[in-house]
Structures are given as C-alpha cells and as structure tokens.
Coordinates of C-alpha atoms and ligand atoms in Angstrom, one line a residue:
M8 CA 266.4 126.1 39.2
Y9 CA 264.4 124.0 36.6
L10 CA 261.4 123.8 38.6
T11 CA 259.7 126.5 39.3
E12 CA 258.8 128.2 42.6
E13 CA 258.8 124.4 44.3
S14 CA 262.4 124.0 43.2
S15 CA 264.1 125.0 46.5
E16 CA 262.6 122.5 48.3
H17 CA 262.7 119.6 46.3
H18 CA 266.6 120.5 45.7
K19 CA 266.7 120.4 49.6
I20 CA 265.0 116.9 50.1
I21 CA 267.3 115.3 47.2
E22 CA 270.3 117.4 48.9
E23 CA 269.5 115.6 52.2
A24 CA 269.2 112.6 50.6
S25 CA 272.4 112.5 48.8
V26 CA 274.5 113.6 51.9
L27 CA 273.0 110.7 54.0
F28 CA 274.4 108.0 51.4
M29 CA 277.4 110.2 50.2
H30 CA 279.8 108.1 52.1
D31 CA 278.0 104.8 51.0
N32 CA 279.5 102.4 47.9
A33 CA 276.7 100.3 45.7
L34 CA 279.4 98.1 44.6
N35 CA 278.9 95.6 47.0
P36 CA 275.1 95.9 47.9
S37 CA 275.3 93.5 50.9
V38 CA 277.6 95.9 53.0
F39 CA 275.0 98.6 52.1
P40 CA 271.4 97.1 51.5
S41 CA 269.7 100.4 51.8
L42 CA 271.3 101.6 48.8
R43 CA 270.7 98.1 47.3
R44 CA 266.7 98.3 48.0
M45 CA 266.3 102.0 46.7
E46 CA 267.9 101.1 43.4
N47 CA 265.3 98.2 43.5
E48 CA 262.8 100.4 44.0
V49 CA 264.0 102.7 41.5
V50 CA 263.9 100.2 39.1
A51 CA 260.4 99.1 39.9
M52 CA 259.1 102.4 39.7
C53 CA 260.6 102.8 36.4
L54 CA 259.0 99.4 34.6
G55 CA 255.9 100.0 36.4
L56 CA 255.5 103.1 34.7
L57 CA 256.8 101.9 31.5
H58 CA 254.8 98.8 31.8
G59 CA 257.3 96.3 32.3
P60 CA 255.5 93.0 31.8
E61 CA 256.0 89.6 34.2
G62 CA 259.5 89.2 34.5
S63 CA 261.1 92.3 33.2
Q64 CA 263.7 93.4 34.8
G65 CA 266.2 96.2 34.8
C66 CA 269.6 98.2 36.7
L67 CA 270.3 101.4 37.4
T68 CA 273.2 103.2 35.7
T69 CA 275.2 106.3 35.8
G70 CA 273.0 108.2 32.7
G71 CA 272.0 108.0 29.5
T72 CA 275.1 107.0 28.1
E73 CA 275.8 104.2 30.2
S74 CA 272.2 102.9 29.6
V75 CA 273.0 102.8 26.2
L76 CA 276.5 101.2 26.6
M77 CA 274.7 98.2 28.3
A78 CA 271.9 97.8 26.3
V79 CA 274.3 97.5 23.4
K80 CA 276.4 95.4 24.9
T81 CA 274.1 93.0 26.0
W82 CA 272.3 92.5 22.9
R83 CA 275.8 91.9 21.5
D84 CA 276.4 89.2 23.7
F85 CA 273.1 87.9 22.9
A86 CA 273.5 87.4 19.0
Q87 CA 276.5 86.1 19.3
A88 CA 277.2 87.3 15.8
A89 CA 280.6 87.4 13.6
R90 CA 280.2 91.2 12.4
P91 CA 277.8 92.5 14.3
N92 CA 276.0 96.0 13.3
M93 CA 273.1 97.6 14.6
V94 CA 270.5 99.8 12.8
A95 CA 269.0 103.3 14.0
C96 CA 267.9 106.2 12.5
Q97 CA 270.0 109.3 12.0
T98 CA 268.6 111.3 14.2
V99 CA 269.8 108.2 17.2
H100 CA 271.8 109.8 20.3
P101 CA 275.7 109.8 19.7
A102 CA 275.8 107.3 22.9
F103 CA 275.0 105.1 20.0
E104 CA 278.1 105.6 17.8
K105 CA 280.2 105.4 21.2
A106 CA 278.3 102.4 21.8
A107 CA 279.3 100.6 18.6
H108 CA 282.7 102.1 18.6
Y109 CA 283.6 100.8 22.4
F110 CA 281.8 97.4 21.7
G111 CA 282.8 96.7 18.0
V112 CA 279.4 96.8 16.3
E113 CA 279.2 98.1 13.4
I114 CA 276.3 101.0 13.2
R115 CA 273.9 101.8 10.3
H116 CA 272.0 105.1 10.2
A117 CA 268.8 105.3 8.2
P118 CA 267.8 108.5 6.8
P119 CA 264.4 109.5 8.7
A120 CA 261.0 109.8 6.8
A121 CA 260.0 113.4 5.6
D122 CA 258.6 113.9 8.9
L123 CA 261.3 113.5 10.7
A124 CA 260.7 110.4 12.5
C125 CA 262.0 107.1 11.8
D126 CA 261.7 105.4 8.6
V127 CA 261.3 102.2 9.0
Q128 CA 261.9 100.6 5.2
A129 CA 264.9 102.6 5.0
M130 CA 265.7 100.8 8.2
A131 CA 264.6 97.7 6.7
A132 CA 266.6 97.9 4.0
L133 CA 269.8 98.0 6.1
V134 CA 269.1 94.6 7.6
D135 CA 270.6 91.7 7.5
S136 CA 271.8 88.1 8.5
Q137 CA 274.7 89.8 11.1
T138 CA 272.3 92.8 12.6
I139 CA 271.7 92.1 16.3
L140 CA 269.6 95.1 17.1
L141 CA 267.2 97.7 16.1
V142 CA 267.0 101.1 17.4
G143 CA 264.2 103.5 18.1
S144 CA 263.9 106.7 19.8
A145 CA 260.9 108.0 21.9
P146 CA 261.7 111.1 21.4
Q147 CA 264.6 111.3 19.9
Y148 CA 266.5 114.4 20.6
P149 CA 266.7 116.6 18.1
H150 CA 263.0 117.9 17.3
G151 CA 261.4 115.8 20.3
I152 CA 259.5 113.5 17.9
V153 CA 258.6 109.9 18.7
D154 CA 259.7 107.1 16.1
R155 CA 257.6 104.7 14.4
I156 CA 257.8 102.5 17.2
E157 CA 255.1 100.2 16.5
E158 CA 255.8 99.9 13.0
L159 CA 259.2 99.1 13.8
A160 CA 258.2 96.6 16.9
E161 CA 256.5 94.9 14.0
F162 CA 259.6 94.5 12.1
A163 CA 261.3 93.7 14.8
L164 CA 259.3 90.5 15.8
R165 CA 258.5 89.5 12.1
R166 CA 262.5 89.3 11.4
G167 CA 263.3 88.0 15.0
I168 CA 265.7 91.0 15.9
P169 CA 265.4 93.1 19.2
L170 CA 264.3 96.5 19.1
H171 CA 265.8 98.8 21.7
V172 CA 263.7 102.1 22.3
D173 CA 265.8 105.0 23.4
A174 CA 263.8 106.7 26.2
C175 CA 266.5 108.7 28.0
A176 CA 264.8 111.8 27.0
G177 CA 261.0 110.7 27.5
G178 CA 261.1 107.8 29.7
L179 CA 260.0 109.9 32.3
M180 CA 258.1 112.4 30.3
L181 CA 256.1 110.8 27.9
P182 CA 253.9 108.7 30.3
F183 CA 252.8 111.5 32.0
V184 CA 252.0 113.4 28.9
E185 CA 249.9 110.5 28.2
R186 CA 248.2 110.9 31.3
L187 CA 247.7 114.5 30.8
G188 CA 245.8 113.9 27.6
Y189 CA 247.8 114.8 25.2
P190 CA 248.5 112.1 22.2
V191 CA 251.7 109.6 22.4
P192 CA 251.8 107.0 20.0
G193 CA 252.9 103.9 21.7
W194 CA 256.2 102.9 22.6
D195 CA 257.1 101.2 25.9
F196 CA 256.6 97.7 26.7
R197 CA 252.7 97.8 26.2
V198 CA 254.6 97.5 22.3
R199 CA 255.0 93.8 21.9
G200 CA 258.2 93.8 19.8
V201 CA 260.0 96.5 22.2
S202 CA 262.7 94.9 24.2
S203 CA 264.5 96.6 26.1
I204 CA 264.5 100.7 27.0
S205 CA 266.9 103.3 28.6
A206 CA 265.2 105.9 30.6
D207 CA 267.3 108.8 32.7
I208 CA 265.8 109.7 35.9
H209 CA 268.6 112.8 35.7
K210 CA 266.3 114.5 32.9
Y211 CA 262.8 114.4 33.6
G212 CA 263.2 112.5 36.7
F213 CA 264.3 115.5 38.3
A214 CA 267.1 114.2 39.9
P215 CA 270.7 115.6 39.7
K216 CA 273.3 113.9 37.2
G217 CA 274.1 110.4 37.5
A218 CA 271.1 108.3 37.0
S219 CA 269.5 106.5 34.7
V220 CA 268.0 103.1 34.0
V221 CA 268.3 100.5 31.7
L222 CA 265.2 97.7 31.2
F223 CA 264.9 94.4 29.3
R224 CA 261.5 92.5 28.9
E225 CA 263.4 89.4 29.7
A226 CA 265.2 88.9 32.8
A227 CA 267.5 86.1 30.7
V228 CA 268.7 88.8 28.5
R229 CA 269.3 91.4 31.8
K230 CA 271.7 88.2 32.9
L231 CA 273.7 88.9 29.8
M232 CA 274.5 92.2 30.9
F233 CA 276.7 91.3 34.2
F234 CA 280.4 90.9 34.2
Q235 CA 281.8 88.2 36.5
Y236 CA 284.8 86.9 37.2
S237 CA 285.8 84.1 39.7
Q238 CA 289.5 83.6 39.7
W239 CA 290.4 86.7 41.1
P240 CA 292.1 86.4 44.4
G241 CA 290.2 89.0 46.2
G242 CA 287.5 86.7 45.5
L243 CA 284.1 86.4 43.2
F244 CA 283.5 90.0 42.1
V245 CA 280.5 90.5 40.0
S246 CA 279.2 94.0 38.4
P247 CA 276.4 95.0 36.8
S248 CA 277.7 98.1 34.1
M249 CA 280.1 99.7 33.5
T250 CA 281.8 101.3 36.9
G251 CA 283.1 99.4 39.5
S252 CA 282.5 101.2 42.7
R253 CA 279.5 103.3 42.7
G254 CA 278.6 106.6 44.8
G255 CA 275.5 106.2 47.1
A256 CA 274.7 109.8 46.7
P257 CA 272.6 109.8 43.0
I258 CA 271.0 106.3 43.8
A259 CA 269.8 108.1 46.8
A260 CA 268.7 111.2 45.3
A261 CA 267.3 109.7 42.4
W262 CA 265.0 107.6 45.2
A263 CA 264.2 110.7 46.5
S264 CA 262.9 112.7 43.4
L265 CA 260.6 109.9 42.4
V266 CA 259.3 109.4 45.6
S267 CA 258.8 112.6 47.3
L268 CA 257.5 114.3 43.8
G269 CA 255.1 111.3 43.4
E270 CA 252.7 110.9 40.7
E271 CA 250.8 113.6 41.5
G272 CA 253.9 115.8 41.5
F273 CA 255.1 114.6 38.2
L274 CA 252.0 115.4 36.3
R275 CA 251.9 118.9 37.7
L276 CA 255.5 119.5 36.2
L277 CA 254.9 117.7 33.1
G278 CA 251.9 120.0 32.8
Q279 CA 253.7 123.0 33.4
A280 CA 256.3 122.0 30.6
M281 CA 253.9 120.8 28.3
E282 CA 252.1 124.6 28.6
A283 CA 255.1 125.9 28.0
K284 CA 255.6 124.0 25.1
E285 CA 252.1 124.4 23.8
Y286 CA 252.3 127.9 24.1
I287 CA 255.7 128.8 22.5
R288 CA 254.1 126.1 19.3
K289 CA 251.5 128.3 19.0
R290 CA 253.4 131.4 19.4
V291 CA 255.7 129.9 16.3
E292 CA 252.8 129.2 13.9
A293 CA 251.4 132.5 14.4
I294 CA 254.8 134.0 12.9
A295 CA 254.7 133.2 8.9
D296 CA 258.2 132.7 8.5
L297 CA 258.8 130.1 10.9
E298 CA 257.3 126.2 11.5
I299 CA 257.8 123.7 13.8
V300 CA 259.9 120.6 12.6
G301 CA 257.7 117.6 12.5
R302 CA 254.8 117.0 15.4
P303 CA 257.0 116.5 18.6
Q304 CA 254.7 114.9 21.1
G305 CA 256.4 115.7 23.9
T306 CA 258.0 118.9 25.7
I307 CA 260.6 118.7 23.2
L308 CA 260.6 121.0 19.9
A309 CA 262.9 122.7 17.3
I310 CA 262.0 125.7 15.4
R311 CA 263.0 126.4 11.6
A312 CA 262.4 128.9 9.0
K313 CA 259.7 127.9 6.4
D314 CA 262.0 129.0 3.7
P315 CA 265.9 128.7 4.5
A316 CA 266.8 130.6 1.3
K317 CA 264.7 133.7 3.2
L318 CA 265.0 133.3 6.7
N319 CA 268.2 132.2 8.6
I320 CA 267.2 130.3 11.5
L321 CA 271.0 130.0 13.1
A322 CA 270.9 134.1 13.0
V323 CA 268.0 134.6 14.5
G324 CA 269.3 132.2 17.6
D325 CA 272.2 134.3 17.7
V326 CA 270.2 137.6 17.9
L327 CA 268.1 135.7 20.7
E328 CA 271.5 135.3 22.4
S329 CA 273.2 138.8 21.6
D330 CA 269.9 140.7 22.4
N331 CA 268.3 139.2 24.8
G332 CA 270.7 136.7 26.7
W333 CA 268.6 133.4 25.4
K334 CA 270.9 130.2 25.4
I335 CA 270.1 128.9 22.0
D336 CA 271.3 125.4 21.0
R337 CA 271.5 125.4 17.4
Q338 CA 271.1 122.1 14.8
Q339 CA 271.7 121.0 11.0
N340 CA 270.0 119.2 8.6
P341 CA 267.6 120.8 9.3
A342 CA 268.8 123.8 10.4
S343 CA 267.3 124.7 13.6
I344 CA 267.2 125.8 16.6
H345 CA 266.6 123.5 19.9
L346 CA 263.9 123.6 23.0
T347 CA 263.8 121.7 25.8
C348 CA 260.8 122.5 28.1
M349 CA 260.6 122.3 31.5
P350 CA 258.4 123.5 34.2
A351 CA 260.2 126.6 35.0
H352 CA 259.5 127.4 31.4
H353 CA 255.8 128.3 32.1
K354 CA 256.8 131.3 33.5
I355 CA 259.2 132.8 30.8
K356 CA 257.1 131.4 27.3
E357 CA 255.9 134.5 26.5
A358 CA 258.6 136.7 26.8
F359 CA 260.7 133.8 25.3
S360 CA 258.1 134.3 22.3
D361 CA 258.2 138.0 22.1
D362 CA 261.7 138.0 21.7
L363 CA 261.7 135.2 19.4
A364 CA 259.2 137.2 17.1
K365 CA 261.5 140.2 17.3
A366 CA 264.4 138.5 16.5
V367 CA 263.0 137.2 12.9
V368 CA 261.9 140.8 12.4
K369 CA 265.5 141.9 12.6
V370 CA 267.1 139.2 10.8
L371 CA 264.4 139.5 8.2
A372 CA 264.7 143.0 7.8
D373 CA 268.8 143.0 6.9
P374 CA 269.6 139.1 6.0
A375 CA 272.8 140.4 4.7
A376 CA 274.0 141.7 8.1
F377 CA 273.6 138.3 9.8
E378 CA 274.9 135.8 6.7
K379 CA 278.4 135.8 8.6
E380 CA 277.2 134.7 11.7
G381 CA 274.7 132.4 10.6
S382 CA 276.9 130.6 8.1
A383 CA 279.4 130.4 11.0
A384 CA 277.3 128.8 13.6
M385 CA 276.1 126.4 11.0
Y386 CA 279.3 124.2 10.9
V387 CA 279.5 124.1 15.0
F388 CA 277.2 120.9 15.8
L389 CA 276.4 121.4 19.4
F390 CA 274.3 118.5 19.2
C391 CA 275.3 117.3 22.7
L392 CA 275.3 120.7 24.5
F393 CA 271.9 120.7 26.3
L394 CA 270.7 123.8 26.2
F395 CA 268.0 125.5 27.6
F396 CA 266.8 129.0 27.9
V397 CA 268.0 131.3 30.6
L398 CA 266.4 129.5 33.8
V399 CA 267.7 126.3 33.3
F400 CA 271.0 124.3 34.1
G401 CA 269.4 121.7 31.9
W402 CA 270.6 118.1 31.1
Ligands
PLP28 C1 270.6 112.7 27.2 C2 270.4 111.4 26.3 C3 271.3 110.4 25.8 C4 272.2 110.2 27.0 O1 272.4 110.4 27.8 P1 273.3 111.4 29.0 O2 272.8 111.2 30.1 O3 273.7 112.4 28.4 O4 274.7 110.0 29.1 C5 270.8 109.3 25.1 N1 269.6 109.4 24.5 C6 268.8 110.4 24.5 C7 267.7 110.2 23.6 C8 268.7 111.9 25.2 O5 268.4 112.7 25.1

C-alpha cells in the first residue's frame, strides 16, 4: 500500500520470494547457501550505496533495533572500558536507550541545537575517558533532520572515539534524495570518522518487516560482533547477532525488493516521496500560524505552531483525525505533528494540505474548545508508533 499503483506488483514479487524461502533457516549458512548469498548481496548493495571503503563489512539483522543493539555491543566490546558510556543527542532513537539498558552502557543525552540537529559542543562536553561511542542520526526520526555528522566525525577522529551513524530511517532514502539533486549534508562512509552505520531495508528499502543492516568501516571491528561458543556438545556454535534461528523469508524479501526495484525504481519512488514532502512543506509555509520544525533534508518532517500560545498544534492533529480520518503522530519538545512521506502520499498531498489548512482555521476559531484534547494528547508520547496518513501501514 505504500507504493502507489506499483504496489501490488512489488508486493507480489516479495511474496513469491518470501514463500520460496519461508521454510529455510539462516542459522546455518552452509545448509542454505542461497540465503547466505542473498544476505551477502544485500549487505554488499548497502555498502555500495553508502560508499563503504575497501575492507568495510556488514551483517543483516531483523530490524533497526537489532542493528543498533549490535553496534553498541560491538563498540562496547571493542573499548573494554570499565564504566562505558555513549554520548548522543536527545533526538536519538529509543533503540539506543534499549541498547544501553541491555548492555550496561550508560547513555548521555545532549540537547539539540536550536535547529534541532545535534549540538556537537554540547555532546563534546559529555565525553570523558570512559566514552566508547558517539552517536549521530541521518536523519533523526522526530523531525527528519540529519545531524551534523561531518562536525561530529571530526571531533570523533580528534578524540579517537568511534562514531556510529543511525541511518535506520535514511540509509536507503538519503542516497537517492541526494542523487535526485536535493541538498544532503555528508553523513555516510565518505565522511572520514564515521565508523559504523545502521540502515533499515524494511523502511525505505520497501521490504516487509524483518530486515536491516549494520555496517562497519573495518572488518576487524565487525568480527567483535559475532558470538561463538566451542564447548557445547552440539558442536561449534557461531551467531552474528541477537537471534539464533533466522527465518529465510525476510532475507529473500529484502533481496527481492532491492533487486527488483533497482536504482531506477528507487529514484522513481523516492522522487514521488520527495515531491509529496516538498509540496506539503510549501503549503505549510503558506499558513501563517504554522512552520516546519528545522530544515529536514529528506522525506520526513514535523510541523509545529509558530506561536504555541496561540495555536495548539496537537489539537490540529486531533481535528485531522476526528474530522478527516488521518492518522497523526503527535510529538513533544517541541509539540509537533510528524509526517513520514512515502510514494503513496504523492496523490493525496493536496487533500492532506487542504485538510491541514482547514483544521488550523477550526482550532484558531475556538481555541478553548480544544484545550482539553490538546493537553490530553500532550502527555501521550507516541514516539514509537510509526504513523502515517491514511493509506500507509508504514514502518
Ligand atoms: C525505525 C528506527 C529505528 C529502529 O528500527 P526498528 O526497525 O523499528 O527496530 C532506529 N533508528 C531510527 C532513526 C529509526 O527511524
């Protein structure tokens, strides 16, 4: 549903590939060589897309969270610090809180800069001798803004600390946004100092859930990701990531999605998503009481009230849901509504923008009537409900 008219054909290809491999298990690659080959090819395609240098390597995982978990675990093992900590911006995905919790790594949050991208100086102030990792996002999820990766990487190199770039949302989106001619700041392996990257195939790779990659600049570091145990009566046990047995279907589906769409397919789909985003951005900027949060470079954006005392943006979200049936993700700090533009939104961008304009008029006409709903919505932090407008069953 997220792909416009092409969707049913794309889904058919993916379903066929999934069924072919649904009874296979990627735990033992020598038993199922086709799965191993597809896995290697997906990783190679992603390394190619993100300019992995000679010697870079990666692994397929079941999703962004697992990619993030594996990155944090690997860098923790790499550093062998007594009291390891990692430093990130407040806008970093909660998967890093989870990783911190699971692996005994303290996470330190720096507030973002005024433009909602990370504040490198504020992050630097939290670094000490026990800092094992710096984290940036490309882009961060709440506002679709790419962090100051180049500046962060320079600092990371100077201090000799690894830098992980979380491109779960943008890994397969930003490369095509860039090729389409939109300005994208440096964030991938072309930036010296970027040590590892997480990128989801099951988001803008247009594959079903269960596929992501974690990529390392150096093969020697990726090696630390693997778990192995040799004393088991069952024989030598080796596993790259959190899971043991791994279903073949998501791997085949991820491979089929990338290969069947190809560069040309990605450019077409991301072109549609970017046109939808740019259209909505312009319509929002034409509404006096609204503004875009920061300057999002890709297909994700957030909308807030210029003057929150005058307009309750969360109430605007309520009206869009109750009057028009849109599903709206509300956010806090700052209060905003979140949009993830997919290709399918290209044909409903006008309808959404019209409804948005009407909802603003309605809330402004009687602010008191919406105070209750708006403030009620405020405490609900829907950060992890990946929401979309009507058509999408998104991430
Ligand atoms: C989606 C996302 C994640 C987590 O990925 P899951 O696939 O939901 O586990 C991590 N970081 C960012 C920036 C994301 O958008």
